[in-house]
Short mmCIF file of N, CA and C in Angstrom, two decimals:
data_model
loop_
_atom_site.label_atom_id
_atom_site.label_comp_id
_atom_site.label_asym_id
_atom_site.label_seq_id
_atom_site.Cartn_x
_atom_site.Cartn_y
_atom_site.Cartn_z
N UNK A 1335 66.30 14.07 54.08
CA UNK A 1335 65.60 14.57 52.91
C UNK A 1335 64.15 14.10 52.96
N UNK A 1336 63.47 15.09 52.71
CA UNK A 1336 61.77 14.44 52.86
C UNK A 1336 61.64 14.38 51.53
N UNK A 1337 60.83 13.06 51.11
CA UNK A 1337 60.35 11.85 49.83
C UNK A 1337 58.96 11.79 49.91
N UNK A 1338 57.99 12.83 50.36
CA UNK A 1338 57.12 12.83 49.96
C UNK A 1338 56.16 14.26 49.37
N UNK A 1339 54.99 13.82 48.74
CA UNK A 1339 54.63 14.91 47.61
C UNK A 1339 53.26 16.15 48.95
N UNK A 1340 53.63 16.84 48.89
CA UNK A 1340 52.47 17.14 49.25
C UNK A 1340 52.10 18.89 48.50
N UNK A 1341 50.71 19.54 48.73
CA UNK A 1341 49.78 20.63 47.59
C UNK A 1341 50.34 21.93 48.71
N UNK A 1342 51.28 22.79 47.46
CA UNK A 1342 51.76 23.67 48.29
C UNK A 1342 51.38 25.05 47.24
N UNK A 1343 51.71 26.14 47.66
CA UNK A 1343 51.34 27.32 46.66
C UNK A 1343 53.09 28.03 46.61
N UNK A 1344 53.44 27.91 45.37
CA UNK A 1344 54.51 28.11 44.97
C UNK A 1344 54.50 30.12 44.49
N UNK A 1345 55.17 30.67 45.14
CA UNK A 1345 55.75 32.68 44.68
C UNK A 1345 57.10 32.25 43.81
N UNK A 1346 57.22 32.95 42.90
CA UNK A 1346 58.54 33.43 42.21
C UNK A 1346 58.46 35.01 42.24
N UNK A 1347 59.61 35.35 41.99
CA UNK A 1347 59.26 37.21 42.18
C UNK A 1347 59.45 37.31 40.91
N UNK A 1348 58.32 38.24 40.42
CA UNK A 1348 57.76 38.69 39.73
C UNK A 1348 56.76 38.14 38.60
N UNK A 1349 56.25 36.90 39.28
CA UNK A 1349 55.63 35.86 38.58
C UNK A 1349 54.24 35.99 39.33
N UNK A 1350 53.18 35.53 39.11
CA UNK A 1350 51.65 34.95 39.12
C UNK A 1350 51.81 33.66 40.41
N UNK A 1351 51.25 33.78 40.89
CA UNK A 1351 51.03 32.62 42.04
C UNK A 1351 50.36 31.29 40.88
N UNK A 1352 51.25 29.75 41.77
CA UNK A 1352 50.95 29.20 41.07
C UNK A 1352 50.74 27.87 41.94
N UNK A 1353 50.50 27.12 42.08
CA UNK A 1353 49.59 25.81 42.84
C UNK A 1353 50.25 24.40 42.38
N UNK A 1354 50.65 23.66 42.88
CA UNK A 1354 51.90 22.79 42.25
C UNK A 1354 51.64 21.16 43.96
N UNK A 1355 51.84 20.66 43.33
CA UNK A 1355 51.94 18.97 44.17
C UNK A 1355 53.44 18.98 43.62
N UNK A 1356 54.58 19.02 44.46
CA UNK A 1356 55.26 19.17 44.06
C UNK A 1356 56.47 18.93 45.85
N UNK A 1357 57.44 17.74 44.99
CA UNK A 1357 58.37 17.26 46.54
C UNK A 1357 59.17 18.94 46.88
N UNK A 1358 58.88 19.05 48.49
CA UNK A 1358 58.97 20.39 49.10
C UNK A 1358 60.83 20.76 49.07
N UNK A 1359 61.40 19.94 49.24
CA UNK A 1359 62.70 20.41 49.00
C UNK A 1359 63.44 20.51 47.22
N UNK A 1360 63.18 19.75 46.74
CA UNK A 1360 63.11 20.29 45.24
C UNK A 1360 62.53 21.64 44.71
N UNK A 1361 61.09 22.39 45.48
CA UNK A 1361 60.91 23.10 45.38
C UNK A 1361 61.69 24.24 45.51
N UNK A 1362 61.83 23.97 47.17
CA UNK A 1362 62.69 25.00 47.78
C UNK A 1362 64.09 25.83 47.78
N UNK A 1363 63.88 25.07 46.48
CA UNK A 1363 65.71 25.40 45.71
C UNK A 1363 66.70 25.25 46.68
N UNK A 1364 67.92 25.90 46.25
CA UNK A 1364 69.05 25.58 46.79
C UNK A 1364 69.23 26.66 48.12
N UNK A 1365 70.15 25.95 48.90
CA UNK A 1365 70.32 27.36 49.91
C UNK A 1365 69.70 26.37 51.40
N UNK A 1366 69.67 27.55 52.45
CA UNK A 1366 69.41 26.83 53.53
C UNK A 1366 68.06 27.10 53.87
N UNK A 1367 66.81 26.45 54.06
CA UNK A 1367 65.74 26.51 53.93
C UNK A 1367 65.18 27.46 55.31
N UNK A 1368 64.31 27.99 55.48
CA UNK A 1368 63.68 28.86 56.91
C UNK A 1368 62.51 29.06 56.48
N UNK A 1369 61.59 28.66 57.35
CA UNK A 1369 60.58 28.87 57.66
C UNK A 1369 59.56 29.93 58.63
N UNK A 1370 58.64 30.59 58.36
CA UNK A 1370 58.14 31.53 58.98
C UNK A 1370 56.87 31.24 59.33
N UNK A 1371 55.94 31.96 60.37
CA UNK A 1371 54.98 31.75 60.79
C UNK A 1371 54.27 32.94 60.65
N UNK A 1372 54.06 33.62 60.05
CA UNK A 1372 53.28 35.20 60.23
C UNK A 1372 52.10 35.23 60.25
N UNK A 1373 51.19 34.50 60.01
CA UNK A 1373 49.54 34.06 59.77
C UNK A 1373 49.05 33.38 61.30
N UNK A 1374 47.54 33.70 61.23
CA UNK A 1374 47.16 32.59 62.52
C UNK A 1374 46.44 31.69 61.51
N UNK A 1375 46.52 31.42 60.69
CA UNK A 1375 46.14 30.02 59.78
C UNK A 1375 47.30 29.11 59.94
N UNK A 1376 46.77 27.43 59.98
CA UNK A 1376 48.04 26.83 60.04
C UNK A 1376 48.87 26.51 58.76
N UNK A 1377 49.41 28.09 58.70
CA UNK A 1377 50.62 27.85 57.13
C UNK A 1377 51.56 28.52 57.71
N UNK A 1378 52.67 28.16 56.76
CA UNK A 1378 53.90 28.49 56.79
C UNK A 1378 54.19 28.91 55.77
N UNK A 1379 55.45 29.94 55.97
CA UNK A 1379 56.62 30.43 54.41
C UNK A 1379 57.46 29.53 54.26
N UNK A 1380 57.85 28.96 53.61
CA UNK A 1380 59.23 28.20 53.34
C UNK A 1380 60.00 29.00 52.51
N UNK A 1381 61.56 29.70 52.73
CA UNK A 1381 62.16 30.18 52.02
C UNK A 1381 63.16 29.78 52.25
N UNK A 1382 64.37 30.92 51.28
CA UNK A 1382 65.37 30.34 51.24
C UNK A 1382 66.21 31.38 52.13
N UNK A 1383 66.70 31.03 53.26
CA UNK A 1383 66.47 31.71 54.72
C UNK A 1383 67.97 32.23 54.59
N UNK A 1384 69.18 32.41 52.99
CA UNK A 1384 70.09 32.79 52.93
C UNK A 1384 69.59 34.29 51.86
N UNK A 1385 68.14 34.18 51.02
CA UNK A 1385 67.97 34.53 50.08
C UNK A 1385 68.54 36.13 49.99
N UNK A 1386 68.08 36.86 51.51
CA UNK A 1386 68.65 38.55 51.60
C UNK A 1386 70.12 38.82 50.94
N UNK A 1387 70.71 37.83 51.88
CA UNK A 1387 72.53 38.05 51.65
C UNK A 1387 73.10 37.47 50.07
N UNK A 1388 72.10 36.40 49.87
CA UNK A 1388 72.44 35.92 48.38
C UNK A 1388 72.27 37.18 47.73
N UNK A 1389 71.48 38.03 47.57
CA UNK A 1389 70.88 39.06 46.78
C UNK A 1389 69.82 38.79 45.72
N UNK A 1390 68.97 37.76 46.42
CA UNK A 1390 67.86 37.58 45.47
C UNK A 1390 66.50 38.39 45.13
N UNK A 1391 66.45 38.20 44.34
CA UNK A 1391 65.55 39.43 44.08
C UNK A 1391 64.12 39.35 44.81
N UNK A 1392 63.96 40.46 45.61
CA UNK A 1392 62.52 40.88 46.90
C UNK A 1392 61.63 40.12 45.69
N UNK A 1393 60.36 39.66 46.63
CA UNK A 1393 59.46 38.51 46.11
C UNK A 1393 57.95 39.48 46.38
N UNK A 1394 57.82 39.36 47.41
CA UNK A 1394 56.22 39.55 48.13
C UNK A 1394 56.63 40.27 49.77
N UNK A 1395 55.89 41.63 49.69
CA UNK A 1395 55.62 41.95 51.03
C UNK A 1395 55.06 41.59 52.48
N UNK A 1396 55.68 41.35 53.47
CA UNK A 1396 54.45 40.82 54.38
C UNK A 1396 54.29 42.21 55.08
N UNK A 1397 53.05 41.85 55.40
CA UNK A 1397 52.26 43.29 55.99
C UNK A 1397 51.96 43.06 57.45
N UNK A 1398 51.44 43.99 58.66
CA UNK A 1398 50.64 43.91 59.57
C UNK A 1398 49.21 43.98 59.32
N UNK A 1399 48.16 43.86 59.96
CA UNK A 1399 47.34 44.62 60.13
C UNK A 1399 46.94 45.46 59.92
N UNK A 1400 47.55 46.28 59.61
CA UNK A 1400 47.08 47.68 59.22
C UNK A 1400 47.92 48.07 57.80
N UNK A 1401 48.06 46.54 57.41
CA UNK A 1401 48.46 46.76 55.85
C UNK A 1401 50.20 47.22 55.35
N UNK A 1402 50.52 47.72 57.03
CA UNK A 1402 52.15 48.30 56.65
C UNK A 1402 53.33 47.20 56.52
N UNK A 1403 54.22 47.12 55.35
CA UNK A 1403 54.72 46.52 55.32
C UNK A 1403 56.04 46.23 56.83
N UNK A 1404 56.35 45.24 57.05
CA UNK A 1404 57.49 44.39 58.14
C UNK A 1404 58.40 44.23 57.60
N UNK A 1405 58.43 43.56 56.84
CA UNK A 1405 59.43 42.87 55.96
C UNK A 1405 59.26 42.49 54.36
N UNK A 1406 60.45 41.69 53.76
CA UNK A 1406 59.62 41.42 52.38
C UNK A 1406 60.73 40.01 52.08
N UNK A 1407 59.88 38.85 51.56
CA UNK A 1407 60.55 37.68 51.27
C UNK A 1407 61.60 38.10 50.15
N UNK A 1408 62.79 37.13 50.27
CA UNK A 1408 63.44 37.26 49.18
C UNK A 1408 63.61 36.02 48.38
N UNK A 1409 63.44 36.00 46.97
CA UNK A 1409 63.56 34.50 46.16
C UNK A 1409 62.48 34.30 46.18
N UNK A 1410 62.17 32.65 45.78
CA UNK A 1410 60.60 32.24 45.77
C UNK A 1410 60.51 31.56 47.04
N UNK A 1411 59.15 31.57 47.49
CA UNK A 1411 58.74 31.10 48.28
C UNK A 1411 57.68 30.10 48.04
N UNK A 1412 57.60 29.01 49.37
CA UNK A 1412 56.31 28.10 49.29
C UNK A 1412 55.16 29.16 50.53
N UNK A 1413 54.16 28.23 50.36
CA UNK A 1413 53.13 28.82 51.52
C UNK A 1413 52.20 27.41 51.34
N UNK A 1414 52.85 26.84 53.01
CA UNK A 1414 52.35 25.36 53.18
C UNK A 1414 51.51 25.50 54.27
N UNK A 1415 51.03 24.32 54.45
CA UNK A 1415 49.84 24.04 55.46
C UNK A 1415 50.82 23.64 56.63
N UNK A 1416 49.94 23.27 57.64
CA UNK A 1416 51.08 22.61 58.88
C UNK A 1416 50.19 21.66 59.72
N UNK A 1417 51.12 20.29 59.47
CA UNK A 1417 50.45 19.34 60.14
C UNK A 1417 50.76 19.12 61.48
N UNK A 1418 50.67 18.07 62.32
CA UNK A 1418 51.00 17.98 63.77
C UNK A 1418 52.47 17.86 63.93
N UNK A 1419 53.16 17.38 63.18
CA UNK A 1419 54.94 17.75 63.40
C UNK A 1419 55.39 18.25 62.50
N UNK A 1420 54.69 18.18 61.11
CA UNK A 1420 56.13 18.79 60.04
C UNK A 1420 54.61 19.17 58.94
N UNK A 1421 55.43 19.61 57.56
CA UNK A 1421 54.42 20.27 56.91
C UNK A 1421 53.34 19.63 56.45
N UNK A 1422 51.94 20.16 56.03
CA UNK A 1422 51.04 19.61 55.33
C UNK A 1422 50.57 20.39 53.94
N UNK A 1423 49.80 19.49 53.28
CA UNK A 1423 49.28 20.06 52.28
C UNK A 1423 48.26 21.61 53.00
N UNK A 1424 48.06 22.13 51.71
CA UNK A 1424 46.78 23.67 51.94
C UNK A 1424 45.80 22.49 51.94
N UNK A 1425 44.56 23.02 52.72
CA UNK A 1425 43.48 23.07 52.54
C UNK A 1425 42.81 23.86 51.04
N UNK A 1426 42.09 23.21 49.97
CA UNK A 1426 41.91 24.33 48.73
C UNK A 1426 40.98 25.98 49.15
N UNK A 1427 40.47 25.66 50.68
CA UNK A 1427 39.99 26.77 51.06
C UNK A 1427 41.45 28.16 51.14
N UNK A 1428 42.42 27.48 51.92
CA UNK A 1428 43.70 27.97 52.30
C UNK A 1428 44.40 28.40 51.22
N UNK A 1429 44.34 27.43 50.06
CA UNK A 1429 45.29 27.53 48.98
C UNK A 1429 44.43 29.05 48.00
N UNK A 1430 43.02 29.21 48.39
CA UNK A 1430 42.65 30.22 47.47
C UNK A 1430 42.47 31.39 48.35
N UNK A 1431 42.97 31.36 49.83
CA UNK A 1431 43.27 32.97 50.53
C UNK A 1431 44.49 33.46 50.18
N UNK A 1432 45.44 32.34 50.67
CA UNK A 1432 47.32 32.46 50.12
C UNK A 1432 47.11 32.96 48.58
N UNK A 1433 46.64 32.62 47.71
CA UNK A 1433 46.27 33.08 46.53
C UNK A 1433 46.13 34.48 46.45
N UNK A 1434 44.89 34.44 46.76
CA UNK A 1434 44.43 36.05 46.70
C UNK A 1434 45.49 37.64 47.38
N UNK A 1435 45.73 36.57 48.67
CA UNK A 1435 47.03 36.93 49.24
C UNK A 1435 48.25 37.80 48.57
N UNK A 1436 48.49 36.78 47.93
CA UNK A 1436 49.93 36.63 47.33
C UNK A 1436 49.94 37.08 46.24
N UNK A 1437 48.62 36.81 45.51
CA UNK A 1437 48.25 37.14 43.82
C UNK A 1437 49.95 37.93 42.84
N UNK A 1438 49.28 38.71 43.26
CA UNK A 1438 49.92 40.21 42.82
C UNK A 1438 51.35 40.38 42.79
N UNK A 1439 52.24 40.04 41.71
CA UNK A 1439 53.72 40.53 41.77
C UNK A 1439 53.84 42.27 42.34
N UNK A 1440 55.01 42.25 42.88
CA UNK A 1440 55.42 43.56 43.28
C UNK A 1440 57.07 43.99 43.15
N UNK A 1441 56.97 44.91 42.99
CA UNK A 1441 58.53 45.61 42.58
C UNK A 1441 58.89 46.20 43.93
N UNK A 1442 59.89 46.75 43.51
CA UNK A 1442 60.60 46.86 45.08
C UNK A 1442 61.59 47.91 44.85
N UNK A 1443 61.51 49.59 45.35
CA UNK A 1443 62.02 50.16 44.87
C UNK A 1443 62.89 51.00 46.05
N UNK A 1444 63.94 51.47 45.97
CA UNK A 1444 64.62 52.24 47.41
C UNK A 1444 64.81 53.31 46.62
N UNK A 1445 64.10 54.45 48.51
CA UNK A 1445 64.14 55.82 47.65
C UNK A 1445 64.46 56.38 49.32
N UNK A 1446 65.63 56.40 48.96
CA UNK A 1446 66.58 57.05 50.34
C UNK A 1446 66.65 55.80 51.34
N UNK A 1447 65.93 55.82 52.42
CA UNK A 1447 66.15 54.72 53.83
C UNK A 1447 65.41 54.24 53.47
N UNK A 1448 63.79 54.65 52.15
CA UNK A 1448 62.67 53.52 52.98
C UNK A 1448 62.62 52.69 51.51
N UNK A 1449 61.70 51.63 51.22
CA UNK A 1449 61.35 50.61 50.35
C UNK A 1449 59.84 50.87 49.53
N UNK A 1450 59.90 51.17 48.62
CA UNK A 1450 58.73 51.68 48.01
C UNK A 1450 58.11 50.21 47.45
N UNK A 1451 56.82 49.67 47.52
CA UNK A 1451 56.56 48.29 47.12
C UNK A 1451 55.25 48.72 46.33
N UNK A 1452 55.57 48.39 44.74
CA UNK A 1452 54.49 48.76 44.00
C UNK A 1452 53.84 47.31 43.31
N UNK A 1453 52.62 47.53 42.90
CA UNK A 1453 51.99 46.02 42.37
C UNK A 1453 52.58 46.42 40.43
N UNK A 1454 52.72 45.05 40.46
CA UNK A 1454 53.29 44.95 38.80
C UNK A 1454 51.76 44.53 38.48
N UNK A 1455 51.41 45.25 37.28
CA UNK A 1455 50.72 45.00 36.72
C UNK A 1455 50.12 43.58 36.14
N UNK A 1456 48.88 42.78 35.78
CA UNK A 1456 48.76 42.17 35.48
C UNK A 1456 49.25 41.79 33.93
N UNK A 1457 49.18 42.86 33.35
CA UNK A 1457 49.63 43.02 31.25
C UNK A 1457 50.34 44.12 31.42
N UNK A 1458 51.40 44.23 30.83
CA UNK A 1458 51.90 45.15 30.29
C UNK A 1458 50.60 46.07 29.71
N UNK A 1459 50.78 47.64 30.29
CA UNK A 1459 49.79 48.80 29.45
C UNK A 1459 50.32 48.26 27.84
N UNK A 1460 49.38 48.88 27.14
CA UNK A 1460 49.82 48.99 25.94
C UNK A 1460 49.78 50.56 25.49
N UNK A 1461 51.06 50.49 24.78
CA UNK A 1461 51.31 52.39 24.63
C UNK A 1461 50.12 52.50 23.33
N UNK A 1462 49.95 53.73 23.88
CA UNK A 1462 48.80 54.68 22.68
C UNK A 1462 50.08 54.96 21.47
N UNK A 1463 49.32 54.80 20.21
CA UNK A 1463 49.72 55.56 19.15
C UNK A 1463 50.13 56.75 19.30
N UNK A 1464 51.20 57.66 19.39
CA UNK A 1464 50.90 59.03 18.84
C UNK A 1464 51.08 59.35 17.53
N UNK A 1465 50.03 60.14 17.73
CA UNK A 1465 49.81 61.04 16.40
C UNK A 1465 50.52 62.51 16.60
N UNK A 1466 51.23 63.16 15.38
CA UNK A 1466 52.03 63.87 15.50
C UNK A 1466 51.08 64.77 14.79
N UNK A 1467 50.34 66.29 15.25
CA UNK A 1467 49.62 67.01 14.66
C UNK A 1467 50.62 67.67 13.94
N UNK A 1468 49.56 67.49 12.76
CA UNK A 1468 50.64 68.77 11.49
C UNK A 1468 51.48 69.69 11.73
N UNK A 1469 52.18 70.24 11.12
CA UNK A 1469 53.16 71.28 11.45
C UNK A 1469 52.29 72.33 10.65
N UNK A 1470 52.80 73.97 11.50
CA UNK A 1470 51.47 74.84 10.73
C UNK A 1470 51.95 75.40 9.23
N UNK A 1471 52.97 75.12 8.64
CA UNK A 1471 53.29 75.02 7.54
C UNK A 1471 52.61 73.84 6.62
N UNK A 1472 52.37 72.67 7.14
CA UNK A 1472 51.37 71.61 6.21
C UNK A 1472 49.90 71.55 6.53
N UNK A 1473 49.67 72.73 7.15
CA UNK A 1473 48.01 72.72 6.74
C UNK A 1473 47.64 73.54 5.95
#
């Protein structure tokens, strides 16, 4: 069990990215932990590497290059730094790309074979009033 604290950037799905000093396996909830490398920055995903088959609910898309989605995390995820053997804190430069990154909740929708991944809004719209024009008997 690792006993020490280190500055990680915490995903929940359908939540706001959020920035937390916080011990990494407490974080990482329950389940069997996996780690990913998809970035050439030195960070990592920490997830919960059962989360697909659990049926947790899709989190955040990862993309290529050219923006198309690969895959998509399931559950919450960390996004840590990486030291010379095991994890490190972000850099706050790091912690505000993963940010910008990650920002954005997304929904996750199946429409036949493929995965439709839309951004959730920051606020709920707020519905317009309607107004019900007269009937032509009350004018």
């Amino acid at each position: 069990m690792l006993n020490f604290f280190i500055g990680i950037a915490f995903f929940e799905a359908g939540a706001f990215f959020g920035f937390f000093v916080a011990a990494l396996m407490q974080a990482a909830r329950s389940g069997e932990i996996g780690a990913s490398y998809p970035f050439e920055d030195p960070v990592a995903i920490v997830y919960n590497d059962d989360g697909k088959l659990m049926g947790l609910p899709l989190n955040r898309a990862l993309r290529d290059e050219n923006g198309e989605m690969y895959d998509a995390v399931a559950g919450t995820f960390l996004v840590v730094g990486l030291g010379e053997e095991d994890f490190a804190s972000l850099t706050p430069e790091l912690a505000q790309k993963y940010e910008q990154l990650f920002h954005q909740p997304e929904a996750f929708l199946k429409l036949g074979n493929r995965l439709l991944v839309l951004p959730v809004p920051d606020e709920p719209p707020t519905e317009k009033p309607r107004i019900k024009p007269p009937a032509e008997h009350e004018r």
